[in-house]
Coordinates of C-alpha atoms in Angstrom, one line a residue:
Chain Q
M24 CA -102.2 -72.8 150.7
N25 CA -98.9 -71.7 152.1
A26 CA -97.6 -71.9 148.6
S27 CA -100.4 -69.7 147.3
L28 CA -99.6 -67.1 150.0
S29 CA -95.9 -67.0 149.1
S30 CA -96.4 -65.1 145.9
P31 CA -98.3 -62.2 147.5
R32 CA -95.5 -62.1 150.1
L33 CA -92.9 -62.0 147.4
L34 CA -94.7 -59.1 145.7
L35 CA -94.9 -57.3 149.1
G36 CA -91.1 -57.7 149.5
A37 CA -90.4 -56.6 145.9
S38 CA -92.7 -53.5 146.4
A39 CA -90.8 -52.7 149.7
L40 CA -87.5 -52.7 147.8
G41 CA -89.0 -50.7 145.0
V42 CA -90.3 -48.0 147.3
L43 CA -87.0 -47.9 149.1
G44 CA -85.2 -47.3 145.8
L45 CA -87.7 -44.6 144.9
F46 CA -87.1 -43.1 148.4
L47 CA -83.4 -42.8 147.8
L48 CA -83.8 -41.5 144.2
S49 CA -86.2 -38.8 145.4
F50 CA -83.4 -37.0 147.2
L51 CA -81.9 -36.2 143.8
V52 CA -85.0 -34.5 142.6
G53 CA -85.4 -30.7 142.8
P54 CA -84.3 -27.3 141.5
Y55 CA -81.1 -27.4 143.4
P56 CA -78.9 -30.2 141.9
I57 CA -77.0 -32.4 144.3
P58 CA -75.0 -35.4 143.0
P59 CA -76.0 -38.8 144.3
A60 CA -72.6 -39.4 146.0
T61 CA -73.0 -36.2 148.0
V62 CA -76.5 -37.2 149.1
L63 CA -75.2 -40.6 150.2
R64 CA -72.3 -39.0 152.1
V65 CA -74.7 -36.6 153.9
F66 CA -76.6 -39.6 155.1
L67 CA -73.5 -41.4 156.2
A68 CA -72.3 -38.2 158.0
Q69 CA -75.4 -38.4 160.1
L70 CA -74.2 -41.7 161.3
S71 CA -70.7 -40.3 161.8
L72 CA -69.4 -42.5 159.0
A73 CA -68.2 -39.8 156.6
E74 CA -66.3 -36.6 156.7
R75 CA -68.2 -33.4 156.0
G76 CA -66.9 -31.8 152.8
W77 CA -69.9 -29.8 151.5
S78 CA -71.7 -26.5 152.1
E79 CA -74.3 -26.1 154.8
A80 CA -76.8 -25.3 152.1
V81 CA -76.4 -28.8 150.7
E82 CA -77.0 -30.4 154.0
M83 CA -80.0 -28.2 154.6
V84 CA -81.6 -29.0 151.3
V85 CA -81.2 -32.8 151.9
L86 CA -82.1 -33.0 155.6
D87 CA -84.4 -30.1 156.2
V88 CA -86.2 -29.5 152.9
R89 CA -86.2 -32.8 151.0
A90 CA -86.3 -35.4 153.8
P91 CA -89.5 -34.1 155.5
R92 CA -91.2 -33.7 152.2
I93 CA -90.3 -37.2 151.0
A94 CA -91.3 -38.7 154.3
A95 CA -94.6 -36.7 154.1
A96 CA -95.4 -38.0 150.6
L97 CA -94.8 -41.6 151.8
L98 CA -96.9 -41.1 154.9
V99 CA -99.8 -39.4 153.3
G100 CA -100.0 -41.8 150.4
A101 CA -99.8 -44.8 152.7
A102 CA -102.5 -43.3 155.0
L103 CA -104.9 -42.5 152.2
A104 CA -104.5 -45.9 150.5
C105 CA -105.0 -47.8 153.8
A106 CA -108.0 -45.7 154.8
G107 CA -109.5 -46.2 151.3
A108 CA -109.0 -50.0 151.6
A109 CA -110.5 -50.1 155.0
Y110 CA -113.6 -48.1 154.0
Q111 CA -114.0 -50.3 150.9
N112 CA -114.1 -53.4 153.1
L113 CA -116.4 -51.9 155.6
F114 CA -119.0 -50.8 152.9
R115 CA -118.3 -53.9 150.8
N116 CA -118.0 -51.6 147.9
P117 CA -114.7 -51.1 145.9
L118 CA -115.8 -47.7 144.7
V119 CA -115.7 -45.9 148.1
S120 CA -113.0 -43.4 148.7
P121 CA -111.5 -42.2 152.0
G122 CA -113.6 -39.0 151.8
V123 CA -116.8 -40.9 151.8
L124 CA -117.8 -39.9 155.4
G125 CA -117.0 -36.2 154.8
V126 CA -113.5 -36.0 156.3
S127 CA -111.9 -34.2 153.3
S128 CA -114.7 -31.6 153.1
G129 CA -114.5 -31.0 156.8
A130 CA -110.7 -30.7 156.8
G131 CA -110.9 -28.4 153.8
F132 CA -113.3 -26.1 155.7
G133 CA -111.1 -26.2 158.8
A134 CA -108.1 -25.2 156.8
A135 CA -109.9 -22.5 154.9
L136 CA -111.3 -21.1 158.2
G137 CA -107.8 -21.2 159.8
I138 CA -106.3 -19.3 156.9
L139 CA -109.2 -16.8 157.0
L140 CA -108.5 -16.2 160.7
G141 CA -104.8 -15.6 159.9
L142 CA -103.6 -18.5 162.0
P143 CA -100.0 -19.9 161.7
G144 CA -99.4 -23.1 159.7
A145 CA -99.5 -25.6 162.5
A146 CA -102.8 -24.1 163.8
V147 CA -104.3 -24.4 160.3
Q148 CA -103.2 -28.1 160.3
G149 CA -104.8 -28.5 163.7
M150 CA -108.0 -26.9 162.5
A151 CA -108.2 -29.1 159.4
F152 CA -107.6 -32.2 161.5
A153 CA -110.3 -31.2 164.0
L154 CA -112.9 -30.2 161.5
G155 CA -112.3 -33.4 159.5
L156 CA -113.1 -35.4 162.7
V157 CA -116.1 -33.1 163.4
A158 CA -117.5 -33.8 159.9
V159 CA -117.2 -37.6 160.3
G160 CA -118.8 -37.3 163.8
L161 CA -121.7 -35.5 162.2
T162 CA -122.0 -38.1 159.5
V163 CA -122.1 -41.0 162.0
W164 CA -124.6 -39.1 164.2
L165 CA -126.8 -38.4 161.2
G166 CA -126.6 -42.0 160.0
R167 CA -127.6 -43.3 163.4
S168 CA -130.6 -41.1 163.6
F169 CA -131.8 -42.4 160.2
D170 CA -131.1 -46.1 161.0
R171 CA -128.9 -47.4 163.8
H172 CA -127.7 -50.6 162.1
A173 CA -127.5 -50.0 158.3
T174 CA -124.0 -49.3 157.0
L175 CA -125.1 -48.0 153.7
V176 CA -127.0 -45.1 155.3
L177 CA -123.7 -43.7 156.4
V178 CA -122.8 -43.2 152.7
V179 CA -125.9 -41.0 152.3
A180 CA -125.2 -39.1 155.5
G181 CA -121.6 -38.6 154.3
L182 CA -122.9 -37.1 151.0
V183 CA -125.1 -34.7 153.0
V184 CA -122.3 -33.6 155.4
S185 CA -119.8 -33.2 152.5
A186 CA -122.1 -31.0 150.6
F187 CA -122.7 -28.9 153.7
F188 CA -119.0 -28.4 154.4
Q189 CA -118.2 -27.7 150.7
A190 CA -120.8 -24.9 150.9
L191 CA -119.0 -23.6 153.9
V192 CA -115.7 -23.7 152.1
S193 CA -117.2 -21.7 149.2
L194 CA -118.5 -19.2 151.7
T195 CA -115.1 -18.8 153.3
K196 CA -113.6 -18.2 149.8
I197 CA -116.1 -15.4 149.2
V198 CA -115.3 -13.7 152.5
A199 CA -111.5 -14.2 152.2
D200 CA -109.2 -11.4 151.1
P201 CA -108.7 -12.0 147.4
L202 CA -105.0 -10.9 147.4
N203 CA -103.5 -13.0 150.2
Q204 CA -106.0 -15.4 151.8
L205 CA -107.9 -16.6 148.7
P206 CA -104.8 -17.9 146.9
S207 CA -103.6 -19.7 150.1
I208 CA -107.0 -21.3 150.5
T209 CA -107.1 -22.3 146.9
F210 CA -103.6 -23.8 147.0
W211 CA -104.4 -25.6 150.3
L212 CA -107.5 -27.2 148.7
L213 CA -105.5 -28.3 145.6
G214 CA -103.1 -30.2 147.8
G215 CA -99.4 -30.1 148.1
L216 CA -96.5 -30.9 150.4
T217 CA -94.6 -27.6 150.0
R218 CA -95.5 -26.5 153.5
T219 CA -94.2 -29.6 155.2
T220 CA -91.9 -29.1 158.2
P221 CA -90.5 -31.7 160.6
A222 CA -93.1 -30.4 163.2
T223 CA -96.2 -30.8 160.9
L224 CA -94.8 -34.1 159.8
L225 CA -94.6 -35.4 163.3
G226 CA -98.1 -34.1 164.0
A227 CA -99.5 -36.3 161.3
L228 CA -97.2 -39.3 161.9
V229 CA -98.5 -40.0 165.4
P230 CA -102.2 -40.4 164.6
I231 CA -101.5 -42.2 161.3
A232 CA -99.1 -44.7 162.8
A233 CA -101.5 -45.4 165.7
A234 CA -104.5 -45.9 163.4
G235 CA -102.4 -48.1 161.1
L236 CA -101.5 -50.3 164.0
V237 CA -105.1 -50.6 165.0
L238 CA -106.2 -51.6 161.5
H239 CA -103.4 -54.1 161.4
A240 CA -104.6 -55.6 164.7
L241 CA -108.2 -55.9 163.2
R242 CA -107.0 -57.1 159.8
W243 CA -108.6 -60.6 160.0
Q244 CA -111.8 -59.3 161.5
V245 CA -112.0 -56.8 158.6
H246 CA -111.4 -59.6 156.2
A247 CA -114.3 -61.5 157.6
L248 CA -116.4 -58.3 157.4
A249 CA -116.2 -58.6 153.6
A250 CA -118.6 -61.6 153.8
G251 CA -121.3 -59.3 155.0
E252 CA -122.5 -58.3 158.5
D253 CA -124.6 -61.3 159.3
E254 CA -122.0 -63.8 158.1
A255 CA -119.2 -61.9 159.9
R256 CA -121.2 -62.0 163.2
A257 CA -121.7 -65.8 162.7
L258 CA -118.0 -66.0 162.2
G259 CA -117.4 -64.5 165.6
V260 CA -116.8 -60.9 164.7
N261 CA -118.2 -58.3 167.0
V262 CA -119.4 -56.3 164.0
R263 CA -120.6 -53.2 165.8
R264 CA -117.3 -52.7 167.7
V265 CA -115.1 -53.5 164.6
R266 CA -117.1 -51.1 162.6
I267 CA -116.7 -48.2 165.1
V268 CA -113.0 -48.8 165.6
L269 CA -112.5 -49.1 161.8
I270 CA -114.3 -45.8 161.2
V271 CA -112.3 -44.0 163.9
A272 CA -109.0 -45.4 162.7
A273 CA -109.6 -44.7 159.0
T274 CA -110.9 -41.2 159.8
L275 CA -107.9 -40.4 162.0
M276 CA -105.6 -41.4 159.1
T277 CA -107.4 -39.5 156.5
A278 CA -107.8 -36.4 158.7
A279 CA -104.1 -36.4 159.6
A280 CA -103.1 -36.9 156.0
T281 CA -105.4 -34.2 154.7
S282 CA -104.4 -31.7 157.3
L283 CA -100.8 -32.2 156.3
C284 CA -101.1 -31.9 152.6
G285 CA -104.5 -30.6 151.6
I286 CA -107.0 -32.5 149.5
V287 CA -105.3 -35.1 147.4
G288 CA -107.8 -37.3 145.5
W289 CA -107.7 -40.7 143.8
V290 CA -105.0 -42.3 146.0
G291 CA -107.4 -44.0 148.3
L292 CA -109.6 -45.2 145.4
L293 CA -106.9 -46.2 142.9
I294 CA -104.3 -47.9 145.0
P295 CA -106.4 -50.5 146.8
H296 CA -107.7 -51.5 143.3
I297 CA -104.2 -52.0 142.0
V298 CA -103.3 -53.9 145.2
R299 CA -106.2 -56.3 144.9
M300 CA -105.3 -56.9 141.3
L301 CA -101.8 -57.8 142.4
V302 CA -102.3 -59.8 145.6
G303 CA -106.0 -60.6 145.9
P304 CA -108.6 -59.0 148.1
C305 CA -107.7 -60.5 151.5
F306 CA -107.5 -57.4 153.8
A307 CA -104.5 -58.8 155.8
I308 CA -102.3 -58.5 152.7
V309 CA -104.2 -55.6 151.1
L310 CA -103.4 -53.4 154.1
P311 CA -99.5 -53.5 154.1
M312 CA -99.5 -53.6 150.3
S313 CA -101.7 -50.5 150.1
A314 CA -99.4 -48.7 152.5
L315 CA -96.4 -49.4 150.3
L316 CA -97.9 -48.7 147.0
G317 CA -99.8 -45.7 148.2
G318 CA -96.7 -44.2 149.7
G319 CA -94.7 -45.0 146.5
F320 CA -97.4 -43.6 144.2
L321 CA -97.7 -40.3 146.1
L322 CA -93.9 -40.0 146.4
G323 CA -93.6 -40.5 142.6
M324 CA -96.3 -37.9 142.0
D325 CA -94.6 -35.4 144.3
N326 CA -91.3 -35.9 142.6
L327 CA -93.1 -35.1 139.3
A328 CA -94.5 -32.0 140.9
R329 CA -91.1 -30.9 142.0
M330 CA -89.5 -31.6 138.7
A331 CA -92.1 -29.9 136.5
G332 CA -90.8 -26.6 135.5
T333 CA -90.5 -23.3 137.5
V334 CA -94.0 -23.3 138.8
E335 CA -94.9 -26.3 141.0
V336 CA -98.0 -28.1 139.9
P337 CA -100.2 -28.8 142.9
L338 CA -100.1 -32.4 144.0
G339 CA -103.8 -32.9 144.0
I340 CA -104.0 -31.9 140.4
L341 CA -101.3 -34.4 139.4
T342 CA -102.9 -37.3 141.3
S343 CA -106.2 -36.6 139.6
L344 CA -104.7 -36.0 136.2
I345 CA -102.8 -39.3 136.3
G346 CA -105.0 -41.2 138.8
A347 CA -108.3 -40.8 136.9
P348 CA -107.3 -42.3 133.6
F349 CA -105.2 -44.9 135.3
F350 CA -108.3 -45.9 137.3
A351 CA -110.3 -46.3 134.1
L352 CA -107.5 -48.5 132.8
V353 CA -107.6 -50.7 135.9
L354 CA -111.4 -51.0 135.7
A355 CA -111.2 -52.1 132.1
R356 CA -108.6 -54.7 133.1
T357 CA -110.4 -56.2 136.1
R358 CA -113.8 -56.3 134.3
R359 CA -115.6 -57.1 137.5
Q360 CA -119.4 -56.8 137.6
W361 CA -120.5 -54.6 140.5
F362 CA -123.9 -53.6 139.6
Chain Y
M23 CA -126.5 -80.5 171.2
L24 CA -129.1 -77.8 170.6
E25 CA -131.9 -77.0 173.0
V26 CA -134.5 -74.3 172.2
H27 CA -136.9 -73.5 174.9
N28 CA -140.1 -71.4 174.5
L29 CA -138.6 -69.0 172.0
R30 CA -140.8 -65.9 171.4
F31 CA -140.0 -63.3 168.8
A32 CA -142.0 -60.4 167.5
W33 CA -141.0 -57.5 165.2
P34 CA -141.1 -54.0 166.6
N35 CA -144.3 -53.4 164.7
G36 CA -145.9 -56.1 166.9
R37 CA -146.2 -58.9 164.4
T38 CA -145.5 -62.1 166.2
V39 CA -143.1 -64.5 164.3
L40 CA -142.3 -67.1 166.9
A41 CA -145.0 -67.8 169.6
G42 CA -143.2 -70.1 171.9
V43 CA -141.0 -72.5 169.9
S44 CA -139.3 -75.4 171.7
F45 CA -137.3 -78.3 170.3
T46 CA -134.0 -80.1 170.6
A47 CA -131.6 -81.3 167.9
A48 CA -129.2 -84.0 168.6
A49 CA -125.8 -84.8 167.0
G50 CA -126.1 -87.3 164.2
V51 CA -129.8 -86.5 163.5
P52 CA -130.3 -83.9 160.8
L53 CA -133.3 -81.7 161.3
S54 CA -135.2 -80.3 158.3
L55 CA -137.3 -77.3 159.0
L56 CA -140.2 -76.7 156.6
G57 CA -142.8 -74.0 156.4
P58 CA -144.5 -71.6 153.9
N59 CA -142.8 -68.4 152.8
G60 CA -142.7 -65.8 155.4
T61 CA -143.5 -68.0 158.4
G62 CA -140.3 -67.1 160.1
K63 CA -138.0 -70.1 159.3
T64 CA -135.1 -67.6 158.6
T65 CA -136.0 -65.6 161.8
L66 CA -135.8 -68.8 163.8
L67 CA -132.4 -69.6 162.3
R68 CA -131.2 -66.1 163.0
C69 CA -132.3 -66.4 166.7
L70 CA -130.3 -69.6 166.9
L71 CA -127.2 -67.8 165.5
G72 CA -127.6 -64.9 167.9
L73 CA -128.3 -62.5 165.0
E74 CA -131.8 -61.7 166.3
H75 CA -132.6 -61.3 169.9
P76 CA -135.8 -63.1 170.9
Q77 CA -138.1 -61.4 173.5
S78 CA -138.1 -64.4 175.7
G79 CA -137.0 -68.0 175.7
R80 CA -133.6 -69.7 175.8
V81 CA -131.2 -71.2 173.2
A82 CA -128.5 -73.5 174.5
V83 CA -125.8 -75.2 172.5
Q84 CA -123.9 -78.0 174.1
G85 CA -125.4 -76.9 177.4
Q86 CA -124.3 -73.3 177.1
D87 CA -126.7 -70.5 177.1
L88 CA -126.2 -68.6 173.8
A89 CA -127.3 -65.2 175.2
A90 CA -124.5 -65.4 177.8
L91 CA -121.7 -66.1 175.2
S92 CA -119.5 -63.6 173.4
R93 CA -119.6 -63.6 169.6
T94 CA -116.3 -65.5 169.5
E95 CA -117.5 -68.2 171.9
A96 CA -120.8 -68.6 170.1
A97 CA -119.0 -68.9 166.7
R98 CA -117.0 -71.8 168.1
L99 CA -120.3 -73.7 168.9
V100 CA -122.6 -72.8 166.0
A101 CA -121.6 -72.2 162.3
Y102 CA -123.8 -70.6 159.7
V103 CA -124.0 -71.7 156.1
P104 CA -125.9 -68.9 154.2
Q105 CA -127.2 -69.2 150.7
A106 CA -124.3 -68.6 148.4
S107 CA -124.4 -65.1 146.9
A108 CA -121.8 -63.0 145.0
T109 CA -119.1 -61.4 147.1
A110 CA -118.0 -57.8 147.0
F111 CA -114.4 -58.7 146.1
A112 CA -112.9 -61.4 143.9
F113 CA -112.0 -63.8 146.8
K114 CA -110.3 -67.1 146.2
V115 CA -111.9 -70.2 147.7
A116 CA -109.1 -70.5 150.2
D117 CA -109.6 -66.9 151.4
I118 CA -113.3 -67.7 152.1
V119 CA -112.7 -71.0 153.9
L120 CA -109.9 -69.4 156.0
M121 CA -112.5 -66.9 157.2
G122 CA -113.9 -69.8 159.2
R123 CA -110.9 -69.6 161.5
T124 CA -111.7 -66.1 162.6
P125 CA -113.1 -67.1 166.1
H126 CA -109.9 -69.1 166.7
L127 CA -107.4 -66.3 166.0
G128 CA -105.6 -64.5 169.0
F129 CA -105.4 -60.8 169.4
M130 CA -103.1 -59.3 166.7
A131 CA -102.4 -62.8 165.4
G132 CA -102.9 -64.0 161.9
P133 CA -103.8 -67.6 161.0
A134 CA -101.1 -70.1 162.0
A135 CA -100.1 -73.3 160.3
A136 CA -102.8 -75.1 162.2
D137 CA -105.4 -72.7 160.9
H138 CA -104.3 -73.2 157.3
R139 CA -104.4 -77.0 157.9
A140 CA -107.9 -76.8 159.3
A141 CA -109.1 -74.9 156.2
E142 CA -107.3 -77.4 153.9
D143 CA -108.8 -80.4 155.8
A144 CA -112.3 -78.9 155.5
M145 CA -111.9 -78.5 151.8
A146 CA -110.4 -82.0 151.4
R147 CA -113.3 -83.5 153.4
L148 CA -115.8 -82.1 151.0
G149 CA -113.8 -83.0 147.9
I150 CA -113.1 -79.4 146.9
A151 CA -109.4 -79.2 147.7
H152 CA -108.7 -78.7 143.9
L153 CA -110.8 -75.5 144.0
A154 CA -108.6 -73.7 146.6
D155 CA -107.1 -71.3 144.2
R156 CA -110.2 -70.7 142.1
A157 CA -112.2 -67.5 142.3
F158 CA -115.3 -68.0 144.4
D159 CA -117.5 -66.0 142.0
E160 CA -116.6 -68.2 139.1
L161 CA -117.7 -71.4 140.7
S162 CA -121.1 -73.1 140.0
G163 CA -123.8 -72.7 142.6
G164 CA -123.2 -76.2 144.0
E165 CA -119.5 -75.6 144.4
R166 CA -120.1 -72.3 146.1
Q167 CA -122.5 -74.0 148.6
L168 CA -119.8 -76.6 149.3
V169 CA -117.2 -73.8 149.9
L170 CA -119.5 -72.2 152.5
V171 CA -120.0 -75.6 154.1
A172 CA -116.2 -76.0 154.2
R173 CA -115.9 -72.6 155.9
A174 CA -118.4 -73.8 158.5
L175 CA -116.4 -77.0 159.1
A176 CA -113.2 -74.9 159.4
Q177 CA -114.9 -72.9 162.0
G178 CA -114.9 -76.1 164.2
A179 CA -118.4 -75.8 165.5
K180 CA -120.4 -79.0 165.9
L181 CA -123.8 -77.4 165.1
L182 CA -124.3 -76.4 161.5
V183 CA -127.2 -74.1 160.6
L184 CA -128.0 -74.0 156.9
D185 CA -130.4 -71.6 155.2
E186 CA -131.9 -73.4 152.2
P187 CA -128.7 -75.1 151.2
C188 CA -130.4 -76.7 148.1
A189 CA -132.2 -73.6 146.9
S190 CA -131.5 -72.7 143.2
L191 CA -129.3 -75.8 142.7
D192 CA -129.8 -78.3 139.9
L193 CA -130.8 -81.9 140.8
A194 CA -127.3 -83.3 140.8
N195 CA -126.0 -80.6 143.1
Q196 CA -129.0 -80.9 145.4
M197 CA -128.2 -84.6 145.8
R198 CA -124.5 -83.7 146.3
I199 CA -125.3 -81.4 149.2
I200 CA -127.7 -83.8 150.8
A201 CA -125.1 -86.6 150.6
V202 CA -122.5 -84.3 152.2
L203 CA -125.0 -83.4 155.0
R204 CA -125.8 -87.0 155.6
G205 CA -122.1 -87.8 155.8
L206 CA -121.5 -84.9 158.3
A207 CA -124.5 -86.0 160.4
A208 CA -123.1 -89.6 160.5
A209 CA -119.7 -88.1 161.6
G210 CA -121.4 -86.5 164.7
Y211 CA -122.4 -83.1 163.5
A212 CA -125.8 -81.6 164.6
I213 CA -127.5 -80.2 161.5
L214 CA -130.4 -77.9 161.2
L215 CA -131.5 -76.7 157.7
T216 CA -134.5 -75.1 156.1
T217 CA -136.0 -76.3 152.8
H218 CA -139.0 -75.9 150.7
L219 CA -139.0 -79.4 149.4
P220 CA -140.3 -82.2 151.7
D221 CA -138.4 -84.7 149.5
H222 CA -135.2 -83.3 150.9
A223 CA -136.3 -84.2 154.4
F224 CA -137.1 -87.7 153.3
L225 CA -133.7 -88.1 151.5
L226 CA -131.8 -86.6 154.4
G227 CA -133.5 -88.8 157.1
G228 CA -133.2 -87.8 160.7
E229 CA -136.1 -85.6 161.7
A230 CA -138.4 -82.9 160.3
A231 CA -140.3 -80.0 161.8
L232 CA -143.0 -77.7 160.5
L233 CA -143.3 -74.0 161.3
K234 CA -146.6 -72.4 160.8
E235 CA -148.1 -69.2 162.4
G236 CA -145.4 -69.0 165.0
R237 CA -145.7 -72.6 166.2
L238 CA -143.6 -75.6 165.6
L239 CA -144.9 -79.1 164.8
G240 CA -142.4 -81.8 165.5
P241 CA -139.6 -82.6 165.4
A242 CA -140.5 -86.1 164.3
P243 CA -139.3 -88.6 161.7
P244 CA -140.3 -87.4 158.3
A245 CA -142.4 -90.4 157.5
E246 CA -144.5 -89.7 160.6
L247 CA -144.8 -86.0 160.3
L248 CA -144.8 -85.3 156.6
T249 CA -148.2 -86.9 155.7
A250 CA -150.4 -85.6 152.9
P251 CA -153.1 -84.1 155.3
T252 CA -150.4 -82.3 157.4
L253 CA -148.6 -80.9 154.4
E254 CA -151.9 -79.8 152.8
G255 CA -152.8 -78.0 156.0
L256 CA -149.3 -76.4 156.1
Y257 CA -149.2 -75.1 152.5
G258 CA -152.9 -74.8 151.8
T259 CA -152.6 -76.7 148.5
P260 CA -153.5 -80.3 147.5
I261 CA -150.5 -82.6 148.0
E262 CA -150.0 -86.4 147.6
V263 CA -147.3 -88.3 149.4
V264 CA -146.4 -91.5 147.7
A265 CA -143.8 -94.2 148.2
L266 CA -142.1 -95.7 145.1
T267 CA -142.7 -99.4 144.9
E268 CA -140.1 -100.4 142.3
G269 CA -136.9 -99.5 140.7
R270 CA -133.6 -98.1 142.2
A271 CA -135.5 -95.7 144.4
K272 CA -137.8 -98.4 145.8
G273 CA -139.2 -97.3 149.2
Q274 CA -138.3 -93.6 148.6
V275 CA -141.1 -91.2 149.6
L276 CA -142.1 -88.4 147.3
C277 CA -144.2 -85.4 147.9
V278 CA -146.2 -84.5 144.8
P279 CA -148.2 -81.3 144.6
V280 CA -151.4 -81.5 142.7
L281 CA -152.7 -78.6 140.5
P282 CA -155.7 -77.1 142.4
C283 CA -158.8 -76.9 140.1

């Protein structure tokens, strides 16, 4: 058995190296060309290992513009993929996405409302985060009032809450000033990392890292949960507690990620599928692998967005444009029967 | 090993399922539970696993009151073997058997070498070590059932509760499961299973019990309890119980339903 575990571990290590390579290459991408050697020397200078011999603009582009954005892409991709994998295990359904409980719609409304009220960027992020949590809270409350114990009811409640908040978003758009506010709302909803600053990055990093640690601590319980609620209970899992903690953690991750970069679809659905294809469905390995591949995928997409011509294509459009057909391809390859 | 005292269970709509059920099951004596569809065999099993909460009564495993135990503690004493069904994800057999170690894992910790060894031992014991890397969903029904038994063994509990382990299996696989259960009983496990076929109780030996209208008849040795009049009363259909008098299965008792006319 240890032998059979070694190949997923090998893939995990290889993926980590690949993402590291992509991370370094990403510093070269952008409208302002900086040679690789200079990027490297800017890094080394931070560790006082190289002499400064470049303009302040170069250093600013590398450290203040590109570094936060690259880190944000990795963080958001990892968070969405991990949350997707967690929800899929919880609902025992591989077709569930991180927005299933309404967090994206709630966050979208929070951001739209924040922009409508003319709040500064950090406050818009805060509003998105808070309303994302409110939406999931509503879903859980609604689900409990239908049926206390059934997990599937939550999916239905999530649909209801999502539809409600989407209507509120539309309402906000109608009310918004069409010259300034409406374009900002539209761009926010399409998703993108252009607004990232070290402060907003840190604001998302803390909840995502904390929730990621919690999911890591629960990984074997979540694995057993895939056997179904009754069997998981008989295997010693406190299903009710694990379910609540998992929903809170995955929601925190998704809300934090969405509040940082707007609505970016397909990552949370596509990445866990690819991961299961590569390393099998055991959640203990799916979780770290999803973090790596999710981060790598979104960083790659964001690089494409930054490279593509004079007008930046919103990240959410790219992930859907590439994610949707890719997902169809993955489905055709796995050929699993779900229905 | 298992003591059940005056168990009462009713659904919220008031329908009584268990009206004071008491029995004990000892290590080494498999207990087959029979009863018509919908009499509450599964509910009884679920009460013993702590999945349903009886209104009154007491379930004790190895002298410990089940209601007072945490989920983890209970899982170290009782293991559940459900009917094999398809899984949501394409698990390998080894993934599923390793799930049995869940109640033994520490906080934040993953399975250690000892846990992997326990899972391997459980598979080897049932002769399915060669299936470790196969996809669970691609196995035959009999193999899947053995995998779930292996998971229960990996769990380390001495009481195994099986819900119709032979249902929808072909004859050879039914005999394979019964042979495995006899072996486990001989090795000191306490085994409680439900079945619709009295023949299984005869083949398994040990004891049998009948559940009808919330009350339990038995446990008693199958030859004493599973007589034609009792079974006819239980199922409400004509039944003959015969013993073979010659051939390889000489002495084996069979339950033969008769077409009602």
